[in-house]
């Protein structure tokens, strides 16, 4: 009964109000003056290793195993394709430096959404949140889950494509399993991420080692300068932009650690450290994996392959060629876990700001995990997987995703002028965000030129959130019957999910309030 009363009281409070939930409210807990109480709040259980695993695990999905041919097709030569992969990593590094500054200056979970809301206001933040929750993350999750099921079922259906129903059922089972793990324990979710990220790096390490063995044997015709820059077509500026776009999207996920800032141990130390370790490592792995591919395949063979790593394995690994399909399956399994973990924190942050139903701002009374947000992420992914044309939607997702990066980094420059005295533990040179935005504008302009329909539909998806914002968020004086309906639904959801609002956690000693403008000199005086 005490728990039920706590749930009802919690539903009538706002996410920003302090709650009284402690372990003494649990049915079997005893309340004594000497008993230690534990706050119901998000736990700081993500250390440096797990932080690196989140970034690397979300960047390295199935793309590097399956289809790096997009860069090669648009670049027109092996040498230029490899240069584009390196530049793609460099641009991601510039973006990640900007996100490192934003992450330690505004130490809130939610990543892009939290920064855009803080800098540009509620409408801009809501539009980013709307497109992310509605299309961006569910579609990406659906594609990764379907790729996982296709590769797991490949040995069962060696002569044909796995049946539609079988791939959907296995994808849903995988999603439900990982949603349960993430709902039960943050520690287990991060352990899964650590293990499967290590597995991805080992698989790519195997490809790189075999590639170097081929080079030592003299099998590197396609990599000789005379052949590497032998163009079979002269790429136009638009084609180069598309090649860069393909390479940049292969690095997407470098900002995902910013979604879980509040669960990081010592975020102002570990957030930038994890970024500085992970991005160069992924760039190195991507570049040398592509070099290894060219030791086994001609450019024509690579462009005709639908699963480059599998073709590589069949050519060079012999009896052990099964390692590649298994590696893709394991890679995508870890990717699903990473996307669920981070996207649920985006929903949690949006609800805490009042942009999503308040139930999504609550966490489990015992496990301290955002169960309602995880269920929403899982549910929207399943819906898109069953009723949407997933592989068509992913084209719109890529454009929206890249647009959000640029707007967020633009916010860094705006914040510098709006709050010049704000405490910034990391302060990048303005040349960094300006360089990134020049490259971003170049890709965006030529994307509109090359794919006007895809970019136009992407913008329409974002703008559909404008009327929703004014009806659901801006309009405060709604009829009482609507408020009572949502309150009753919230209480019902709390009872089903066993969740309450989290209590405010005590800030880390090394964290300054992000909204306080202070100078470095004033800090020294303190």
Coordinates of C-alpha atoms in Angstrom, one line a residue:
X1 CA 0.0 0.0 0.0
X2 CA 2.9 2.3 0.7
X3 CA 4.3 1.8 -2.7
X4 CA 0.9 2.5 -4.3
X5 CA 0.6 5.7 -2.4
X6 CA 4.1 6.7 -3.5
X7 CA 3.2 6.1 -7.1
X8 CA 0.1 8.2 -6.9
X9 CA 1.9 11.0 -5.1
X10 CA 4.7 10.9 -7.6
X11 CA 2.3 11.2 -10.6
X12 CA 1.0 14.5 -9.2
X13 CA 4.4 16.1 -8.9
X14 CA 6.5 17.5 -11.7
X15 CA 9.8 15.9 -12.7
X16 CA 11.7 18.8 -11.2
X17 CA 10.2 18.5 -7.7
X18 CA 12.0 16.5 -5.1
X19 CA 10.4 13.2 -4.3
X20 CA 10.5 11.2 -1.1
X21 CA 11.0 7.8 -2.5
X22 CA 13.6 5.8 -0.7
X23 CA 14.1 2.1 0.0
X24 CA 11.9 2.3 3.1
X25 CA 8.8 2.5 0.8
X26 CA 9.5 -1.0 -0.6
X27 CA 7.3 -3.7 0.8
X28 CA 10.1 -5.7 2.5
X29 CA 12.1 -2.7 3.6
X30 CA 12.4 -1.7 7.2
X31 CA 12.5 1.9 8.3
X32 CA 14.8 2.5 11.2
X33 CA 16.8 5.5 12.2
X34 CA 20.0 3.7 11.5
X35 CA 19.0 2.2 8.2
X36 CA 20.7 3.6 5.2
X37 CA 18.4 4.8 2.4
X38 CA 19.1 4.8 -1.2
X39 CA 17.8 7.4 -3.6
X40 CA 15.7 6.4 -6.5
X41 CA 17.8 8.0 -9.2
X42 CA 19.8 7.2 -12.3
X43 CA 22.9 5.4 -11.2
X44 CA 26.4 6.5 -12.3
X45 CA 27.6 3.1 -13.5
X46 CA 29.3 3.9 -16.8
X47 CA 33.1 4.1 -16.4
X48 CA 35.7 5.0 -19.1
X49 CA 35.8 1.5 -20.7
X50 CA 32.0 1.3 -20.9
X51 CA 31.9 4.9 -22.3
X52 CA 34.3 4.0 -25.0
X53 CA 32.3 0.8 -25.7
X54 CA 29.1 2.9 -26.2
X55 CA 30.8 5.2 -28.7
X56 CA 32.6 2.4 -30.6
X57 CA 29.7 0.0 -30.4
X58 CA 27.3 2.5 -31.8
X59 CA 29.6 3.7 -34.6
X60 CA 30.6 0.2 -35.8
X61 CA 27.4 -1.4 -36.9
X62 CA 26.8 -3.6 -39.9
X63 CA 27.9 -1.1 -42.5
X64 CA 31.6 -1.7 -42.5
X65 CA 31.0 -5.4 -42.8
X66 CA 28.3 -5.2 -45.5
X67 CA 28.5 -2.3 -47.8
X68 CA 31.4 0.1 -47.9
X69 CA 30.9 0.2 -51.7
X70 CA 28.9 3.4 -51.6
X71 CA 32.0 5.5 -51.0
X72 CA 33.8 3.6 -53.8
X73 CA 31.0 4.0 -56.3
X74 CA 30.8 7.7 -56.0
X75 CA 34.5 8.5 -55.6
X76 CA 35.6 6.7 -58.9
X77 CA 39.0 5.3 -57.6
X78 CA 40.4 3.2 -54.8
X79 CA 42.8 6.0 -53.6
X80 CA 40.2 8.7 -53.4
X81 CA 37.8 6.3 -51.6
X82 CA 40.5 5.7 -48.9
X83 CA 41.1 9.4 -48.6
X84 CA 37.4 10.0 -48.1
X85 CA 37.3 7.4 -45.3
X86 CA 40.2 9.2 -43.5
X87 CA 38.5 12.6 -44.0
X88 CA 35.2 11.2 -42.8
X89 CA 36.9 10.2 -39.6
X90 CA 38.6 13.6 -39.3
X91 CA 35.3 15.5 -39.7
X92 CA 33.7 13.2 -37.1
X93 CA 36.6 14.1 -34.8
X94 CA 35.9 17.8 -35.3
X95 CA 32.3 17.2 -34.5
X96 CA 33.1 15.1 -31.4
X97 CA 35.4 17.9 -30.1
X98 CA 32.5 20.3 -30.2
X99 CA 30.2 17.8 -28.5
X100 CA 32.8 17.3 -25.8
X101 CA 32.7 21.0 -25.0
X102 CA 28.9 21.0 -25.0
X103 CA 28.7 17.8 -22.9
X104 CA 30.8 19.1 -20.1
X105 CA 29.4 22.7 -20.3
X106 CA 25.8 21.5 -20.2
X107 CA 26.1 18.2 -18.2
X108 CA 22.6 16.9 -18.9
X109 CA 21.6 13.6 -20.5
X110 CA 19.8 13.9 -23.8
X111 CA 22.7 14.9 -26.1
X112 CA 21.7 17.1 -29.1
X113 CA 18.2 17.6 -27.8
X114 CA 19.3 19.0 -24.4
X115 CA 21.8 21.3 -26.0
X116 CA 19.5 22.6 -28.7
X117 CA 16.7 23.1 -26.2
X118 CA 19.0 25.0 -23.8
X119 CA 20.4 27.2 -26.6
X120 CA 17.6 27.7 -29.1
X121 CA 14.6 27.2 -27.0
X122 CA 11.7 24.7 -26.6
X123 CA 10.4 24.6 -30.2
X124 CA 13.8 23.8 -31.8
X125 CA 14.5 21.1 -29.2
X126 CA 11.0 19.6 -29.6
X127 CA 11.4 19.4 -33.4
X128 CA 14.7 17.5 -33.0
X129 CA 13.1 15.2 -30.3
X130 CA 10.0 14.7 -32.5
X131 CA 12.0 13.5 -35.6
X132 CA 14.3 11.4 -33.4
X133 CA 11.5 9.6 -31.5
X134 CA 9.2 9.3 -34.4
X135 CA 11.5 8.3 -37.2
X136 CA 15.2 8.5 -36.6
X137 CA 16.0 6.0 -33.9
X138 CA 13.1 3.5 -34.4
X139 CA 14.1 3.2 -38.1
X140 CA 17.8 2.8 -37.4
X141 CA 17.0 0.2 -34.7
X142 CA 14.7 -1.7 -37.1
X143 CA 17.3 -1.8 -39.8
X144 CA 20.0 -3.1 -37.4
X145 CA 17.6 -5.7 -36.0
X146 CA 16.6 -6.9 -39.4
X147 CA 20.2 -7.2 -40.4
X148 CA 20.9 -9.2 -37.3
X149 CA 18.0 -11.6 -38.1
X150 CA 19.1 -12.0 -41.7
X151 CA 22.6 -13.0 -40.8
X152 CA 21.5 -15.4 -38.0
X153 CA 19.0 -17.1 -40.4
X154 CA 21.4 -17.2 -43.3
X155 CA 22.7 -20.7 -42.4
X156 CA 19.1 -22.0 -42.1
X157 CA 18.2 -20.7 -45.6
X158 CA 21.5 -21.0 -47.5
X159 CA 19.9 -21.1 -50.9
X160 CA 17.4 -18.2 -50.6
X161 CA 16.6 -15.0 -48.7
X162 CA 15.2 -15.7 -45.2
X163 CA 11.4 -15.5 -45.1
X164 CA 9.8 -12.1 -44.2
X165 CA 7.9 -13.5 -41.2
X166 CA 11.0 -15.3 -39.8
X167 CA 13.2 -12.2 -39.9
X168 CA 10.5 -10.1 -38.3
X169 CA 9.9 -12.6 -35.5
X170 CA 13.6 -13.0 -34.7
X171 CA 14.1 -9.3 -34.8
X172 CA 11.2 -8.7 -32.3
X173 CA 12.5 -11.4 -30.0
X174 CA 15.9 -9.8 -30.0
X175 CA 14.4 -6.4 -29.3
X176 CA 12.3 -7.7 -26.4
X177 CA 15.2 -9.5 -24.9
X178 CA 17.5 -6.5 -24.9
X179 CA 14.7 -4.2 -23.7
X180 CA 14.3 -6.6 -20.7
X181 CA 18.0 -6.5 -20.0
X182 CA 18.2 -2.7 -20.2
X183 CA 15.1 -2.4 -18.0
X184 CA 16.6 -4.7 -15.3
X185 CA 20.1 -3.5 -15.0
X186 CA 22.3 -0.7 -16.3
X187 CA 25.3 -2.7 -15.4
X188 CA 24.3 -5.7 -17.4
X189 CA 23.4 -3.5 -20.4
X190 CA 26.9 -1.9 -20.3
X191 CA 28.6 -5.3 -19.9
X192 CA 26.8 -6.5 -23.0
X193 CA 28.0 -3.4 -24.8
X194 CA 31.6 -4.0 -23.6
X195 CA 31.6 -7.6 -24.7
X196 CA 30.1 -7.2 -28.1
X197 CA 32.2 -4.1 -28.9
X198 CA 35.3 -6.2 -28.1
X199 CA 33.9 -8.9 -30.5
X200 CA 33.5 -6.3 -33.3
X201 CA 37.0 -5.0 -32.9
X202 CA 38.4 -8.6 -32.8
X203 CA 36.5 -9.4 -36.1
X204 CA 37.7 -6.3 -37.8
X205 CA 41.2 -6.9 -36.4
X206 CA 41.1 -10.3 -38.0
X207 CA 40.3 -8.7 -41.4
X208 CA 43.1 -6.2 -41.0
X209 CA 45.7 -8.9 -40.0
X210 CA 44.7 -11.1 -43.0
X211 CA 44.9 -8.0 -45.2
X212 CA 48.4 -7.2 -44.1
X213 CA 49.4 -10.8 -44.7
X214 CA 48.1 -10.4 -48.2
X215 CA 50.2 -7.2 -48.6
X216 CA 53.3 -9.0 -47.4
X217 CA 52.7 -11.7 -50.0
X218 CA 52.5 -9.0 -52.7
X219 CA 48.8 -9.1 -53.3
X220 CA 48.1 -5.3 -53.3
X221 CA 47.7 -4.5 -57.0
X222 CA 44.7 -2.2 -56.4
X223 CA 46.6 -0.3 -53.7
X224 CA 49.6 0.7 -55.9
X225 CA 49.5 4.5 -56.5
X226 CA 49.4 3.9 -60.3
X227 CA 46.3 1.8 -59.9
X228 CA 44.8 3.4 -56.8
X229 CA 44.3 6.7 -58.5
X230 CA 43.3 5.3 -61.9
X231 CA 39.8 6.7 -62.2
X232 CA 37.2 4.6 -64.1
X233 CA 35.0 7.8 -64.0
X234 CA 35.6 11.4 -63.3
X235 CA 33.6 12.2 -60.1
X236 CA 31.6 15.4 -60.2
X237 CA 31.3 17.7 -57.2
X238 CA 27.8 16.2 -56.4
X239 CA 29.2 12.6 -56.5
X240 CA 32.1 13.6 -54.2
X241 CA 29.5 15.1 -51.8
X242 CA 27.5 11.8 -51.9
X243 CA 30.8 9.8 -51.3
X244 CA 31.6 12.0 -48.3
X245 CA 28.0 11.7 -47.1
X246 CA 28.3 7.9 -47.2
X247 CA 31.6 8.0 -45.3
X248 CA 30.2 10.4 -42.7
X249 CA 27.1 8.3 -42.1
X250 CA 29.3 5.3 -41.5
X251 CA 30.7 7.2 -38.5
X252 CA 27.3 8.2 -37.1
X253 CA 26.9 7.4 -33.5
X254 CA 30.0 9.3 -32.3
X255 CA 27.7 11.6 -30.3
X256 CA 25.7 8.9 -28.4
X257 CA 27.7 9.0 -25.2
X258 CA 26.3 12.6 -24.7
X259 CA 22.8 11.0 -24.3
X260 CA 23.9 9.3 -21.0
X261 CA 26.0 12.1 -19.4
X262 CA 24.2 11.9 -16.1
X263 CA 25.1 8.2 -15.8
X264 CA 28.8 8.6 -16.4
X265 CA 31.3 8.4 -13.6
X266 CA 33.1 11.7 -13.5
X267 CA 31.5 13.0 -16.8
X268 CA 33.7 16.0 -17.2
X269 CA 36.7 13.8 -17.2
X270 CA 35.5 10.6 -18.8
X271 CA 33.3 12.1 -21.6
X272 CA 36.1 13.9 -23.4
X273 CA 38.5 11.0 -22.7
X274 CA 36.2 8.5 -24.2
X275 CA 35.7 10.6 -27.3
X276 CA 39.4 11.2 -27.8
X277 CA 40.1 7.5 -27.5
X278 CA 37.2 6.2 -29.6
X279 CA 37.1 8.4 -32.7
X280 CA 40.8 7.9 -33.7
X281 CA 40.5 4.2 -33.0
X282 CA 37.4 3.8 -35.2
X283 CA 39.0 5.9 -38.0
X284 CA 42.1 3.7 -37.9
X285 CA 40.0 0.5 -38.0
X286 CA 37.7 1.7 -40.8
X287 CA 40.6 2.8 -43.0
X288 CA 42.7 -0.3 -42.6
X289 CA 39.6 -2.6 -43.0
X290 CA 39.0 -1.0 -46.4
X291 CA 42.7 -1.4 -47.3
X292 CA 42.3 -5.1 -46.3
X293 CA 39.2 -5.5 -48.5
X294 CA 41.2 -4.3 -51.6
X295 CA 43.9 -7.0 -51.0
X296 CA 41.3 -9.7 -51.7
X297 CA 38.9 -8.0 -54.2
X298 CA 39.2 -5.8 -57.2
X299 CA 37.1 -2.6 -57.2
X300 CA 34.6 -4.3 -59.5
X301 CA 34.2 -7.3 -57.2
X302 CA 33.8 -5.0 -54.2
X303 CA 31.1 -2.9 -55.8
X304 CA 29.1 -6.0 -57.0
X305 CA 29.2 -7.6 -53.5
X306 CA 26.2 -7.0 -51.2
X307 CA 28.2 -8.3 -48.1
X308 CA 31.8 -7.3 -48.5
X309 CA 33.1 -8.9 -45.3
X310 CA 31.4 -12.2 -46.3
X311 CA 33.0 -12.1 -49.7
X312 CA 36.3 -11.4 -48.1
X313 CA 35.9 -14.4 -45.8
X314 CA 35.0 -16.7 -48.6
X315 CA 38.1 -15.7 -50.6
X316 CA 40.7 -15.7 -47.8
X317 CA 39.5 -17.5 -44.7
X318 CA 38.5 -20.9 -46.3
X319 CA 36.9 -23.2 -43.7
X320 CA 36.7 -20.3 -41.3
X321 CA 34.7 -18.1 -43.6
X322 CA 31.7 -18.6 -41.2
X323 CA 33.4 -16.2 -38.9
X324 CA 32.3 -13.2 -41.0
X325 CA 28.5 -13.8 -40.9
X326 CA 28.7 -14.5 -37.2
X327 CA 30.7 -11.3 -36.7
X328 CA 28.0 -9.3 -38.5
X329 CA 25.3 -10.8 -36.4
X330 CA 27.2 -10.2 -33.1
X331 CA 28.0 -6.6 -34.3
X332 CA 24.4 -5.8 -34.9
X333 CA 23.3 -7.4 -31.7
X334 CA 25.6 -5.1 -29.8
X335 CA 24.4 -2.2 -32.0
X336 CA 20.8 -2.9 -31.0
X337 CA 21.7 -2.8 -27.3
X338 CA 23.6 0.5 -27.7
X339 CA 20.8 2.2 -29.6
X340 CA 18.2 1.1 -27.0
X341 CA 20.3 2.2 -24.1
X342 CA 21.0 5.7 -25.5
X343 CA 17.7 6.4 -27.3
X344 CA 15.7 5.6 -24.2
X345 CA 17.6 8.3 -22.4
X346 CA 16.6 10.8 -25.1
X347 CA 12.9 10.0 -24.4
X348 CA 13.6 10.3 -20.6
X349 CA 15.2 13.7 -21.1
X350 CA 12.4 14.9 -23.4
X351 CA 9.7 14.0 -20.8
X352 CA 11.7 15.6 -18.0
X353 CA 11.6 18.9 -20.0
X354 CA 7.8 18.5 -20.5
X355 CA 8.0 17.7 -24.2
X356 CA 6.8 14.1 -23.9
X357 CA 4.3 12.4 -21.5
X358 CA 5.5 12.7 -17.9
X359 CA 5.4 8.9 -17.5
X360 CA 8.5 8.7 -19.7
X361 CA 10.5 10.8 -17.1
X362 CA 10.1 8.1 -14.5
X363 CA 12.4 5.2 -13.5
X364 CA 11.9 1.8 -11.9
X365 CA 11.5 1.9 -8.1
X366 CA 14.0 -0.9 -7.6
X367 CA 16.2 -1.1 -10.7
X368 CA 16.5 2.7 -11.3
X369 CA 16.1 2.3 -15.1
X370 CA 13.8 4.3 -17.4
X371 CA 11.4 1.4 -18.1
X372 CA 8.6 3.4 -19.8
X373 CA 11.1 5.1 -22.1
X374 CA 12.6 1.8 -23.0
X375 CA 9.2 0.3 -23.8
X376 CA 8.3 3.3 -26.0
X377 CA 11.6 2.8 -28.0
X378 CA 11.0 -0.9 -28.3
X379 CA 7.3 -0.4 -29.3
X380 CA 7.9 2.3 -32.0
X381 CA 10.7 0.1 -33.5
X382 CA 8.4 -2.9 -33.7
X383 CA 5.6 -0.8 -35.3
X384 CA 8.0 0.7 -38.0
X385 CA 9.4 -2.8 -38.6
X386 CA 5.9 -4.3 -39.2
X387 CA 4.1 -1.5 -41.0
X388 CA 6.7 0.8 -42.5
X389 CA 9.1 0.5 -45.5
X390 CA 12.1 0.4 -43.3
X391 CA 14.8 0.7 -46.0
X392 CA 13.1 3.6 -47.6
X393 CA 12.7 5.5 -44.3
X394 CA 16.5 5.1 -43.6
X395 CA 17.2 7.5 -46.5
X396 CA 15.2 10.2 -44.7
X397 CA 16.8 9.3 -41.4
X398 CA 20.3 9.9 -42.8
X399 CA 19.4 13.5 -43.9
X400 CA 17.6 14.3 -40.6
X401 CA 20.5 12.9 -38.5
X402 CA 23.1 15.0 -40.4
X403 CA 20.9 18.1 -40.2
X404 CA 20.7 17.7 -36.4
X405 CA 24.5 17.5 -36.1
X406 CA 25.0 20.8 -37.8
X407 CA 22.3 22.7 -35.8
X408 CA 23.8 21.4 -32.5
X409 CA 27.3 22.5 -33.4
X410 CA 26.0 25.8 -34.6
X411 CA 24.5 26.1 -31.1
X412 CA 28.0 25.9 -29.6
X413 CA 29.0 29.1 -31.5
X414 CA 25.7 30.8 -30.4
X415 CA 26.3 29.9 -26.8
X416 CA 29.8 31.4 -26.9
X417 CA 28.2 34.8 -27.7
X418 CA 25.1 34.4 -25.5
X419 CA 27.0 33.4 -22.4
X420 CA 30.7 34.2 -22.9
X421 CA 31.4 33.9 -19.1
X422 CA 29.9 30.4 -18.8
X423 CA 32.2 27.9 -17.1
X424 CA 33.7 25.6 -19.8
X425 CA 36.0 22.9 -18.6
X426 CA 36.8 22.2 -22.3
X427 CA 36.9 25.2 -24.7
X428 CA 37.7 24.3 -28.3
X429 CA 39.1 26.9 -30.8
X430 CA 36.2 28.4 -32.8
X431 CA 38.1 27.2 -36.0
X432 CA 36.9 23.7 -35.1
X433 CA 33.1 24.2 -35.2
X434 CA 33.5 26.7 -38.1
X435 CA 35.4 24.1 -40.2
X436 CA 32.9 21.4 -39.4
X437 CA 30.0 23.7 -40.4
X438 CA 31.6 24.6 -43.7
X439 CA 31.9 20.9 -44.5
X440 CA 28.4 20.3 -43.2
X441 CA 27.0 23.1 -45.4
X442 CA 28.8 21.7 -48.5
X443 CA 27.3 18.3 -48.0
X444 CA 23.9 19.6 -47.2
X445 CA 23.7 21.9 -50.3
X446 CA 24.8 19.1 -52.6
X447 CA 22.5 16.6 -50.9
X448 CA 19.6 18.9 -51.7
X449 CA 20.9 19.2 -55.3
X450 CA 21.4 15.4 -55.8
X451 CA 18.5 14.1 -53.7
X452 CA 15.8 16.8 -53.5
X453 CA 12.9 14.5 -52.8
X454 CA 14.7 12.7 -50.0
X455 CA 15.8 15.9 -48.4
X456 CA 12.4 17.5 -48.9
X457 CA 10.6 14.7 -47.2
X458 CA 13.1 14.8 -44.4
X459 CA 12.3 18.5 -43.8
X460 CA 8.5 17.8 -43.9
X461 CA 8.9 15.1 -41.3
X462 CA 10.7 17.6 -39.0
X463 CA 8.1 20.3 -39.6
X464 CA 5.1 18.1 -38.8
X465 CA 6.2 18.5 -35.2
X466 CA 5.3 22.3 -35.2
X467 CA 1.5 21.9 -34.8
X468 CA 2.1 19.1 -32.3
X469 CA 4.4 21.3 -30.2
X470 CA 1.8 24.1 -30.0
X471 CA -1.1 21.7 -29.2
X472 CA 0.7 19.4 -26.8
X473 CA 3.3 21.5 -25.2
X474 CA 2.7 25.3 -25.7
X475 CA -1.0 25.1 -24.9
X476 CA -1.1 25.1 -21.1
X477 CA -4.8 25.7 -20.3
X478 CA -6.2 22.4 -21.7
X479 CA -9.7 21.3 -20.6
X480 CA -9.7 19.6 -17.2
X481 CA -11.0 16.4 -18.7
X482 CA -7.9 16.0 -20.8
X483 CA -5.6 16.6 -17.8
X484 CA -7.6 14.1 -15.8
X485 CA -7.3 11.5 -18.6
X486 CA -3.5 11.9 -18.8
X487 CA -3.2 11.8 -15.0
X488 CA -5.1 8.6 -14.8
X489 CA -3.1 7.1 -17.6
X490 CA 0.1 8.1 -15.8
X491 CA -1.0 6.5 -12.6
X492 CA -1.9 3.4 -14.5
X493 CA 1.4 3.3 -16.2
X494 CA 3.2 3.8 -12.9
X495 CA 1.4 0.8 -11.4
X496 CA 2.1 -1.4 -14.4
X497 CA 5.8 -0.4 -14.7
X498 CA 6.4 0.2 -11.0
X499 CA 8.0 3.6 -11.6
X500 CA 8.3 7.0 -9.9
X501 CA 10.0 10.3 -10.7
X502 CA 13.8 10.1 -9.8
X503 CA 15.0 12.1 -6.9
X504 CA 17.5 14.9 -7.6
X505 CA 21.0 13.4 -7.3
X506 CA 23.8 15.1 -5.5
X507 CA 26.1 16.7 -8.1
X508 CA 29.7 15.4 -8.5
X509 CA 32.3 17.4 -6.6
X510 CA 34.0 18.2 -10.0
X511 CA 30.8 19.5 -11.6
X512 CA 29.8 23.2 -11.6
X513 CA 26.2 24.2 -12.3
X514 CA 26.0 24.3 -16.0
X515 CA 23.7 27.4 -16.0
X516 CA 26.0 29.5 -13.8
X517 CA 28.2 32.0 -15.6
X518 CA 31.6 32.1 -13.9
X519 CA 35.1 32.9 -15.1
X520 CA 38.2 30.8 -14.6
X521 CA 39.6 33.6 -12.3
X522 CA 36.5 33.5 -10.0
X523 CA 36.9 29.7 -9.7
X524 CA 40.5 30.1 -8.6
X525 CA 39.4 32.6 -5.9
X526 CA 36.8 30.1 -4.6

